[in-house]
mmCIF file of C-alpha atoms and ligand atoms in Angstrom:
data_model
loop_
_atom_site.group_PDB
_atom_site.id
_atom_site.type_symbol
_atom_site.label_atom_id
_atom_site.label_comp_id
_atom_site.label_asym_id
_atom_site.label_seq_id
_atom_site.Cartn_x
_atom_site.Cartn_y
_atom_site.Cartn_z
ATOM 1 C CA UNK A 1268 13.912 9.019 8.109
ATOM 2 C CA UNK A 1269 14.485 12.428 9.573
ATOM 3 C CA UNK A 1270 16.840 13.147 6.434
ATOM 4 C CA UNK A 1271 13.468 13.066 4.708
ATOM 5 C CA UNK A 1272 11.524 14.960 7.350
ATOM 6 C CA UNK A 1273 14.508 18.197 7.204
ATOM 7 C CA UNK A 1274 13.705 17.799 3.268
ATOM 8 C CA UNK A 1275 9.658 19.114 3.342
ATOM 9 C CA UNK A 1276 10.848 21.561 6.004
ATOM 10 C CA UNK A 1277 11.245 24.766 3.913
ATOM 11 C CA UNK A 1278 14.987 25.566 4.243
ATOM 12 C CA UNK A 1279 15.837 27.096 1.022
ATOM 13 C CA UNK A 1280 17.782 24.278 -0.049
ATOM 14 C CA UNK A 1281 18.272 23.455 -4.073
ATOM 15 C CA UNK A 1282 20.611 20.925 -5.716
ATOM 16 C CA UNK A 1283 22.044 21.419 -8.762
ATOM 17 C CA UNK A 1284 21.322 17.437 -10.684
ATOM 18 C CA UNK A 1285 21.662 18.583 -14.242
ATOM 19 C CA UNK A 1286 18.641 16.560 -16.869
ATOM 20 C CA UNK A 1287 19.773 13.000 -17.353
ATOM 21 C CA UNK A 1288 20.436 13.279 -13.258
ATOM 22 C CA UNK A 1289 16.740 14.231 -13.172
ATOM 23 C CA UNK A 1290 15.196 11.844 -15.291
ATOM 24 C CA UNK A 1291 16.874 9.384 -13.717
ATOM 25 C CA UNK A 1292 15.467 10.331 -9.903
ATOM 26 C CA UNK A 1293 12.220 11.144 -11.579
ATOM 27 C CA UNK A 1294 11.958 7.196 -12.092
ATOM 28 C CA UNK A 1295 13.845 5.934 -10.410
ATOM 29 C CA UNK A 1296 12.027 7.446 -7.082
ATOM 30 C CA UNK A 1297 8.825 9.157 -7.980
ATOM 31 C CA UNK A 1298 7.229 7.127 -10.384
ATOM 32 C CA UNK A 1299 7.355 4.128 -8.518
ATOM 33 C CA UNK A 1300 4.928 5.475 -6.525
ATOM 34 C CA UNK A 1301 2.496 5.772 -9.193
ATOM 35 C CA UNK A 1302 -0.123 3.297 -8.220
ATOM 36 C CA UNK A 1303 0.381 4.899 -3.724
ATOM 37 C CA UNK A 1304 -0.780 8.049 -5.777
ATOM 38 C CA UNK A 1305 -3.694 6.676 -7.631
ATOM 39 C CA UNK A 1306 -5.590 5.112 -5.007
ATOM 40 C CA UNK A 1307 -4.384 8.105 -2.828
ATOM 41 C CA UNK A 1308 -5.618 10.070 -5.367
ATOM 42 C CA UNK A 1309 -8.976 8.405 -5.979
ATOM 43 C CA UNK A 1310 -9.584 7.963 -2.070
ATOM 44 C CA UNK A 1311 -9.430 11.549 -2.136
ATOM 45 C CA UNK A 1312 -12.106 13.261 -4.819
ATOM 46 C CA UNK A 1313 -13.287 9.857 -6.013
ATOM 47 C CA UNK A 1314 -14.167 9.549 -8.942
ATOM 48 C CA UNK A 1315 -11.725 7.768 -11.795
ATOM 49 C CA UNK A 1316 -11.240 11.443 -13.984
ATOM 50 C CA UNK A 1317 -10.288 13.577 -11.073
ATOM 51 C CA UNK A 1318 -7.326 10.843 -9.582
ATOM 52 C CA UNK A 1319 -6.255 11.298 -12.678
ATOM 53 C CA UNK A 1320 -5.699 14.953 -12.779
ATOM 54 C CA UNK A 1321 -5.022 14.578 -9.587
ATOM 55 C CA UNK A 1322 -1.856 12.417 -10.844
ATOM 56 C CA UNK A 1323 -0.789 15.045 -13.900
ATOM 57 C CA UNK A 1324 -0.404 17.499 -12.088
ATOM 58 C CA UNK A 1325 1.463 16.115 -8.753
ATOM 59 C CA UNK A 1326 4.217 14.246 -10.611
ATOM 60 C CA UNK A 1327 4.517 18.058 -12.264
ATOM 61 C CA UNK A 1328 5.380 20.024 -9.269
ATOM 62 C CA UNK A 1329 7.278 17.015 -8.765
ATOM 63 C CA UNK A 1330 9.560 17.586 -11.793
ATOM 64 C CA UNK A 1331 9.058 21.234 -11.572
ATOM 65 C CA UNK A 1332 10.740 21.075 -8.163
ATOM 66 C CA UNK A 1333 12.809 18.203 -8.429
ATOM 67 C CA UNK A 1334 15.718 20.196 -7.058
ATOM 68 C CA UNK A 1335 14.506 20.891 -3.730
ATOM 69 C CA UNK A 1336 14.330 17.074 -3.410
ATOM 70 C CA UNK A 1337 17.891 14.912 -2.092
ATOM 71 C CA UNK A 1338 17.420 11.912 -3.677
ATOM 72 C CA UNK A 1339 17.571 8.456 -1.711
ATOM 73 C CA UNK A 1340 15.400 9.738 0.588
ATOM 74 C CA UNK A 1341 11.647 9.567 1.512
ATOM 75 C CA UNK A 1342 10.591 9.730 -1.887
ATOM 76 C CA UNK A 1343 6.520 8.772 -1.345
ATOM 77 C CA UNK A 1344 5.890 11.064 2.078
ATOM 78 C CA UNK A 1345 7.348 13.868 -0.803
ATOM 79 C CA UNK A 1346 4.881 13.475 -3.057
ATOM 80 C CA UNK A 1347 2.139 12.361 -1.244
ATOM 81 C CA UNK A 1348 3.013 15.958 0.239
ATOM 82 C CA UNK A 1349 2.770 17.728 -3.204
ATOM 83 C CA UNK A 1350 -0.644 15.745 -3.715
ATOM 84 C CA UNK A 1351 -2.767 16.514 -0.908
ATOM 85 C CA UNK A 1352 -1.726 19.839 -1.722
ATOM 86 C CA UNK A 1353 -2.571 20.135 -4.561
ATOM 87 C CA UNK A 1354 -5.413 18.674 -3.817
ATOM 88 C CA UNK A 1355 -6.559 21.455 -1.437
ATOM 89 C CA UNK A 1356 -6.101 23.934 -3.374
ATOM 90 C CA UNK A 1357 -6.143 23.514 -7.253
ATOM 91 C CA UNK A 1358 -8.156 20.570 -6.967
ATOM 92 C CA UNK A 1359 -11.114 21.088 -3.719
ATOM 93 C CA UNK A 1360 -12.224 24.118 -5.579
ATOM 94 C CA UNK A 1361 -13.814 23.179 -8.644
ATOM 95 C CA UNK A 1362 -14.214 19.731 -7.353
ATOM 96 C CA UNK A 1363 -18.287 18.061 -6.154
ATOM 97 C CA UNK A 1364 -16.294 16.878 -3.163
ATOM 98 C CA UNK A 1365 -18.620 18.299 -0.679
ATOM 99 C CA UNK A 1366 -17.511 21.321 1.267
ATOM 100 C CA UNK A 1367 -14.800 20.984 4.123
ATOM 101 C CA UNK A 1368 -17.133 20.007 8.342
ATOM 102 C CA UNK A 1369 -16.850 22.107 10.400
ATOM 103 C CA UNK A 1370 -14.557 20.170 13.110
ATOM 104 C CA UNK A 1371 -12.165 22.911 14.183
ATOM 105 C CA UNK A 1372 -14.117 23.400 16.779
ATOM 106 C CA UNK A 1373 -14.013 19.288 18.109
ATOM 107 C CA UNK A 1374 -10.124 19.626 17.781
ATOM 108 C CA UNK A 1375 -9.750 22.515 19.267
ATOM 109 C CA UNK A 1376 -11.301 20.526 22.507
ATOM 110 C CA UNK A 1377 -8.696 17.468 21.942
ATOM 111 C CA UNK A 1378 -6.111 19.328 21.719
ATOM 112 C CA UNK A 1379 -6.539 19.851 24.800
ATOM 113 C CA UNK A 1380 -4.024 18.050 24.396
ATOM 114 C CA UNK A 1381 -5.278 15.048 26.611
ATOM 115 C CA UNK A 1382 -7.435 12.723 24.974
ATOM 116 C CA UNK A 1383 -9.105 10.999 27.969
ATOM 117 C CA UNK A 1384 -12.599 11.161 26.459
ATOM 118 C CA UNK A 1385 -14.082 7.949 24.625
ATOM 119 C CA UNK A 1386 -16.756 7.447 22.454
ATOM 120 C CA UNK A 1387 -17.560 3.310 23.297
ATOM 121 C CA UNK A 1388 -19.135 2.585 20.324
ATOM 122 C CA UNK A 1389 -21.869 -1.301 20.306
ATOM 123 C CA UNK A 1390 -19.281 -2.795 18.001
ATOM 124 C CA UNK A 1391 -18.470 -6.231 17.665
ATOM 125 C CA UNK A 1392 -15.201 -8.128 16.310
ATOM 126 C CA UNK A 1393 -17.834 -10.389 14.816
ATOM 127 C CA UNK A 1394 -20.043 -8.120 13.572
ATOM 128 C CA UNK A 1395 -16.732 -7.062 11.339
ATOM 129 C CA UNK A 1396 -15.861 -10.402 9.933
ATOM 130 C CA UNK A 1397 -18.672 -10.515 7.362
ATOM 131 C CA UNK A 1398 -17.924 -7.119 5.681
ATOM 132 C CA UNK A 1399 -17.246 -7.080 2.517
ATOM 133 C CA UNK A 1400 -14.935 -4.314 0.789
ATOM 134 C CA UNK A 1401 -17.175 -2.296 -0.129
ATOM 135 C CA UNK A 1402 -18.790 -1.364 3.004
ATOM 136 C CA UNK A 1403 -15.848 -0.916 4.564
ATOM 137 C CA UNK A 1404 -14.851 1.255 1.137
ATOM 138 C CA UNK A 1405 -18.208 3.307 1.511
ATOM 139 C CA UNK A 1406 -18.071 4.039 5.849
ATOM 140 C CA UNK A 1407 -14.500 4.923 5.426
ATOM 141 C CA UNK A 1408 -15.971 7.200 2.274
ATOM 142 C CA UNK A 1409 -18.923 8.765 3.989
ATOM 143 C CA UNK A 1410 -16.566 10.409 6.233
ATOM 144 C CA UNK A 1411 -15.412 14.200 5.354
ATOM 145 C CA UNK A 1412 -12.371 14.309 3.824
ATOM 146 C CA UNK A 1413 -10.192 15.572 6.689
ATOM 147 C CA UNK A 1414 -11.367 12.560 9.006
ATOM 148 C CA UNK A 1415 -10.678 9.469 5.657
ATOM 149 C CA UNK A 1416 -7.073 11.287 4.339
ATOM 150 C CA UNK A 1417 -4.720 10.682 8.080
ATOM 151 C CA UNK A 1418 -7.162 7.355 7.943
ATOM 152 C CA UNK A 1419 -5.501 6.082 4.986
ATOM 153 C CA UNK A 1420 -1.920 7.962 5.610
ATOM 154 C CA UNK A 1421 -1.792 6.123 8.854
ATOM 155 C CA UNK A 1422 -3.862 2.500 8.334
ATOM 156 C CA UNK A 1423 -3.468 1.659 4.548
ATOM 157 C CA UNK A 1424 -0.214 2.696 3.789
ATOM 158 C CA UNK A 1425 1.644 3.271 7.269
ATOM 159 C CA UNK A 1426 2.831 6.878 7.461
ATOM 160 C CA UNK A 1427 3.843 7.498 11.340
ATOM 161 C CA UNK A 1428 2.696 10.412 13.217
ATOM 162 C CA UNK A 1429 5.748 12.179 12.204
ATOM 163 C CA UNK A 1430 5.290 12.037 8.076
ATOM 164 C CA UNK A 1431 1.705 12.438 8.870
ATOM 165 C CA UNK A 1432 2.619 15.901 10.602
ATOM 166 C CA UNK A 1433 4.498 16.757 8.085
ATOM 167 C CA UNK A 1434 2.207 15.570 4.463
ATOM 168 C CA UNK A 1435 -0.461 17.218 6.842
ATOM 169 C CA UNK A 1436 1.455 20.857 7.477
ATOM 170 C CA UNK A 1437 -0.468 19.899 11.212
ATOM 171 C CA UNK A 1438 1.078 19.242 14.469
ATOM 172 C CA UNK A 1439 0.993 16.090 15.547
ATOM 173 C CA UNK A 1440 -1.640 16.762 18.390
ATOM 174 C CA UNK A 1441 -3.846 17.428 15.821
ATOM 175 C CA UNK A 1442 -2.719 14.455 13.474
ATOM 176 C CA UNK A 1443 -2.880 12.884 17.326
ATOM 177 C CA UNK A 1444 -6.976 14.424 18.561
ATOM 178 C CA UNK A 1445 -7.999 14.518 14.088
ATOM 179 C CA UNK A 1446 -7.226 10.113 13.921
ATOM 180 C CA UNK A 1447 -9.065 9.374 17.312
ATOM 181 C CA UNK A 1448 -12.046 11.360 16.382
ATOM 182 C CA UNK A 1449 -11.896 9.854 12.569
ATOM 183 C CA UNK A 1450 -11.529 6.403 13.879
ATOM 184 C CA UNK A 1451 -14.540 7.134 16.164
ATOM 185 C CA UNK A 1452 -16.854 8.430 12.742
ATOM 186 C CA UNK A 1453 -15.687 4.971 11.116
ATOM 187 C CA UNK A 1454 -16.856 2.458 14.353
ATOM 188 C CA UNK A 1455 -20.147 4.214 13.724
ATOM 189 C CA UNK A 1456 -20.736 3.577 10.586
ATOM 190 C CA UNK A 1457 -19.600 0.074 10.324
ATOM 191 C CA UNK A 1458 -21.884 0.430 13.260
ATOM 192 C CA UNK A 1459 -24.619 1.801 10.879
ATOM 193 C CA UNK A 1460 -23.476 -1.072 8.125
ATOM 194 C CA UNK A 1461 -24.037 -3.883 10.902
ATOM 195 C CA UNK A 1462 -27.239 -2.502 11.722
ATOM 196 C CA UNK A 1463 -28.815 -1.553 8.628
ATOM 197 C CA UNK A 1464 -27.881 -5.550 6.816
ATOM 198 C CA UNK A 1465 -29.691 -6.780 9.983
ATOM 199 C CA UNK A 1466 -26.107 -8.750 11.068
ATOM 200 C CA UNK A 1467 -25.999 -9.847 14.480
ATOM 201 C CA UNK A 1468 -24.805 -9.388 17.909
ATOM 202 C CA UNK B 938 -21.907 16.401 18.782
ATOM 203 C CA UNK B 939 -18.324 16.024 21.153
ATOM 204 C CA UNK B 940 -18.020 12.785 23.311
ATOM 205 C CA UNK B 941 -19.452 12.144 26.388
ATOM 206 C CA UNK B 942 -16.392 10.741 28.777
ATOM 207 C CA UNK B 943 -17.577 7.169 29.383
ATOM 208 C CA UNK B 944 -16.263 5.776 32.796
ATOM 209 C CA UNK B 945 -17.460 2.099 31.882
ATOM 210 C CA UNK B 946 -18.376 1.043 35.242
ATOM 211 C CA UNK B 947 -16.076 -2.339 34.663
ATOM 212 C CA UNK B 948 -12.907 -0.490 34.454
ATOM 213 C CA UNK B 949 -11.302 2.182 35.965
ATOM 214 C CA UNK B 950 -7.824 2.783 34.123
ATOM 215 C CA UNK B 951 -10.729 2.543 30.837
ATOM 216 C CA UNK B 952 -10.164 6.016 28.928
ATOM 217 C CA UNK B 953 -5.666 5.945 29.531
ATOM 218 C CA UNK B 954 -6.041 1.586 28.281
ATOM 219 C CA UNK B 955 -8.034 2.713 25.358
ATOM 220 C CA UNK B 956 -5.219 6.241 24.603
ATOM 221 C CA UNK B 957 -2.407 4.039 25.098
ATOM 222 C CA UNK B 958 -4.089 0.850 23.005
ATOM 223 C CA UNK B 959 -4.563 3.088 19.969
ATOM 224 C CA UNK B 960 -0.744 4.669 19.700
ATOM 225 C CA UNK B 961 0.363 0.759 20.188
ATOM 226 C CA UNK B 962 -1.517 -0.272 17.133
ATOM 227 C CA UNK B 963 0.187 2.424 15.882
ATOM 228 C CA UNK B 964 3.716 1.639 16.336
ATOM 229 C CA UNK B 965 3.450 5.528 18.099
ATOM 230 C CA UNK B 966 3.811 3.763 22.109
ATOM 231 C CA UNK B 967 6.750 3.506 24.232
ATOM 232 C CA UNK B 968 7.778 -0.145 25.877
ATOM 233 C CA UNK B 969 7.147 1.158 29.169
ATOM 234 C CA UNK B 970 3.672 1.775 27.186
ATOM 235 C CA UNK B 971 3.324 -1.633 25.247
ATOM 236 C CA UNK B 972 4.454 -3.666 29.108
ATOM 237 C CA UNK B 973 1.443 -1.257 30.521
ATOM 238 C CA UNK B 974 -1.381 -2.339 28.071
ATOM 239 C CA UNK B 975 -0.206 -6.033 27.645
ATOM 240 C CA UNK B 976 -0.572 -6.763 30.763
ATOM 241 C CA UNK B 977 -3.831 -4.306 31.622
ATOM 242 C CA UNK B 978 -5.389 -6.711 29.170
ATOM 243 C CA UNK B 979 -4.420 -9.636 30.757
ATOM 244 C CA UNK B 980 -7.073 -9.379 33.158
ATOM 245 C CA UNK B 981 -9.680 -7.105 32.366
ATOM 246 C CA UNK B 982 -12.150 -8.475 29.844
ATOM 247 C CA UNK B 983 -13.515 -4.665 28.227
ATOM 248 C CA UNK B 984 -9.715 -3.872 27.731
ATOM 249 C CA UNK B 985 -9.142 -6.792 26.022
ATOM 250 C CA UNK B 986 -12.116 -6.414 23.840
ATOM 251 C CA UNK B 987 -11.263 -2.521 22.792
ATOM 252 C CA UNK B 988 -7.470 -3.461 21.568
ATOM 253 C CA UNK B 989 -9.284 -6.635 19.853
ATOM 254 C CA UNK B 990 -11.786 -4.395 17.810
ATOM 255 C CA UNK B 991 -9.653 -1.924 17.078
ATOM 256 C CA UNK B 992 -6.922 -3.954 16.022
ATOM 257 C CA UNK B 993 -9.280 -5.635 13.051
ATOM 258 C CA UNK B 994 -10.824 -2.146 12.048
ATOM 259 C CA UNK B 995 -6.939 -1.488 11.372
ATOM 260 C CA UNK B 996 -7.493 -5.018 9.868
ATOM 261 C CA UNK B 997 -10.535 -4.138 7.714
ATOM 262 C CA UNK B 998 -9.253 -1.488 6.301
ATOM 263 C CA UNK B 999 -5.423 -2.848 5.387
ATOM 264 C CA UNK B 1000 -7.200 -6.426 3.467
ATOM 265 C CA UNK B 1001 -10.361 -5.165 2.104
ATOM 266 C CA UNK B 1002 -10.022 -3.131 0.163
ATOM 267 C CA UNK B 1003 -9.775 -2.434 -3.314
ATOM 268 C CA UNK B 1004 -6.829 -1.641 -5.118
ATOM 269 C CA UNK B 1005 -7.707 1.058 -8.088
ATOM 270 C CA UNK B 1006 -5.428 -0.873 -11.380
ATOM 271 C CA UNK B 1007 -3.793 3.109 -12.308
ATOM 272 C CA UNK B 1008 -5.217 3.451 -16.199
ATOM 273 C CA UNK B 1009 -3.177 1.854 -19.033
ATOM 274 C CA UNK B 1010 -1.229 4.580 -19.987
ATOM 275 C CA UNK B 1011 -0.620 7.078 -17.408
ATOM 276 C CA UNK B 1012 2.396 6.698 -17.160
ATOM 277 C CA UNK B 1013 3.901 8.103 -20.075
ATOM 278 C CA UNK B 1014 1.159 10.704 -20.714
ATOM 279 C CA UNK B 1015 3.349 11.614 -16.828
ATOM 280 C CA UNK B 1016 7.035 10.670 -18.895
ATOM 281 C CA UNK B 1017 5.913 12.198 -21.805
ATOM 282 C CA UNK B 1018 5.227 15.650 -21.255
ATOM 283 C CA UNK B 1019 7.853 15.868 -18.350
ATOM 284 C CA UNK B 1020 10.631 14.754 -20.997
ATOM 285 C CA UNK B 1021 9.512 18.820 -22.778
ATOM 286 C CA UNK B 1022 9.549 20.199 -19.526
ATOM 287 C CA UNK B 1023 11.796 22.429 -20.495
ATOM 288 C CA UNK B 1024 15.406 21.443 -18.299
ATOM 289 C CA UNK B 1025 14.983 24.077 -14.376
HETATM 290 ZN ZN1 ZN C 938 -9.868 -2.354 31.752
#
């Protein structure tokens, strides 16, 4: 994994692949992630057409930057990073997605490095068992996109904190605090759903 | 907006424990941290319940979220765009 992390640094490494090699890398190392990329795009944009555009942009960029990619390294993290940057730079501006919430203050607070405060949400394991996909999905989608993103990367895709830091361009401490905050918000949402659905405790 | 610091009356190590059990569930804990939590939750019900809750929420995310099918033809659309892209 370390090689993959390095390639994602701002190092001006250039590989000289010929056309055939480029197409081969694209086919063997990039395209197999299409499914994951499309789903990541969908979880960010919550719109099928937007996801399609975002994914196409991402793969075009990946091809354009292919000479900065080292064959056989962590292409998935590399693609996620391109997609997330495209989403922020090109996409968020023109989409109907709600504006970024102001969590900076909260993060600064958490970044005092000791996340030792907890909010306990009164939610029980038994309640979770009855939840269906739509409820989980709605709860997750109701979170601001930055919070949603860390949960997707961590829980759904299984990226490490270090990989997440590279994908999101934020320090590991921020990954940790943002995740912590995101999980508490998600718990709160799940509890609200449970209450509104009349689940018994 | 800020979370209040909670001193759980039933466990003096609640905050510490919750922080570490999250690291464990994310595969980011050290061996010492794992040992600490596993020993602690054997005798502490509050922390054990918290561990189960966090674990179940992660399972919920992993198992209940439906995967969107990739639109038909998307792979080929991307391929044909790449084919006409000049060599660089
Ligand atoms: Zn305890």
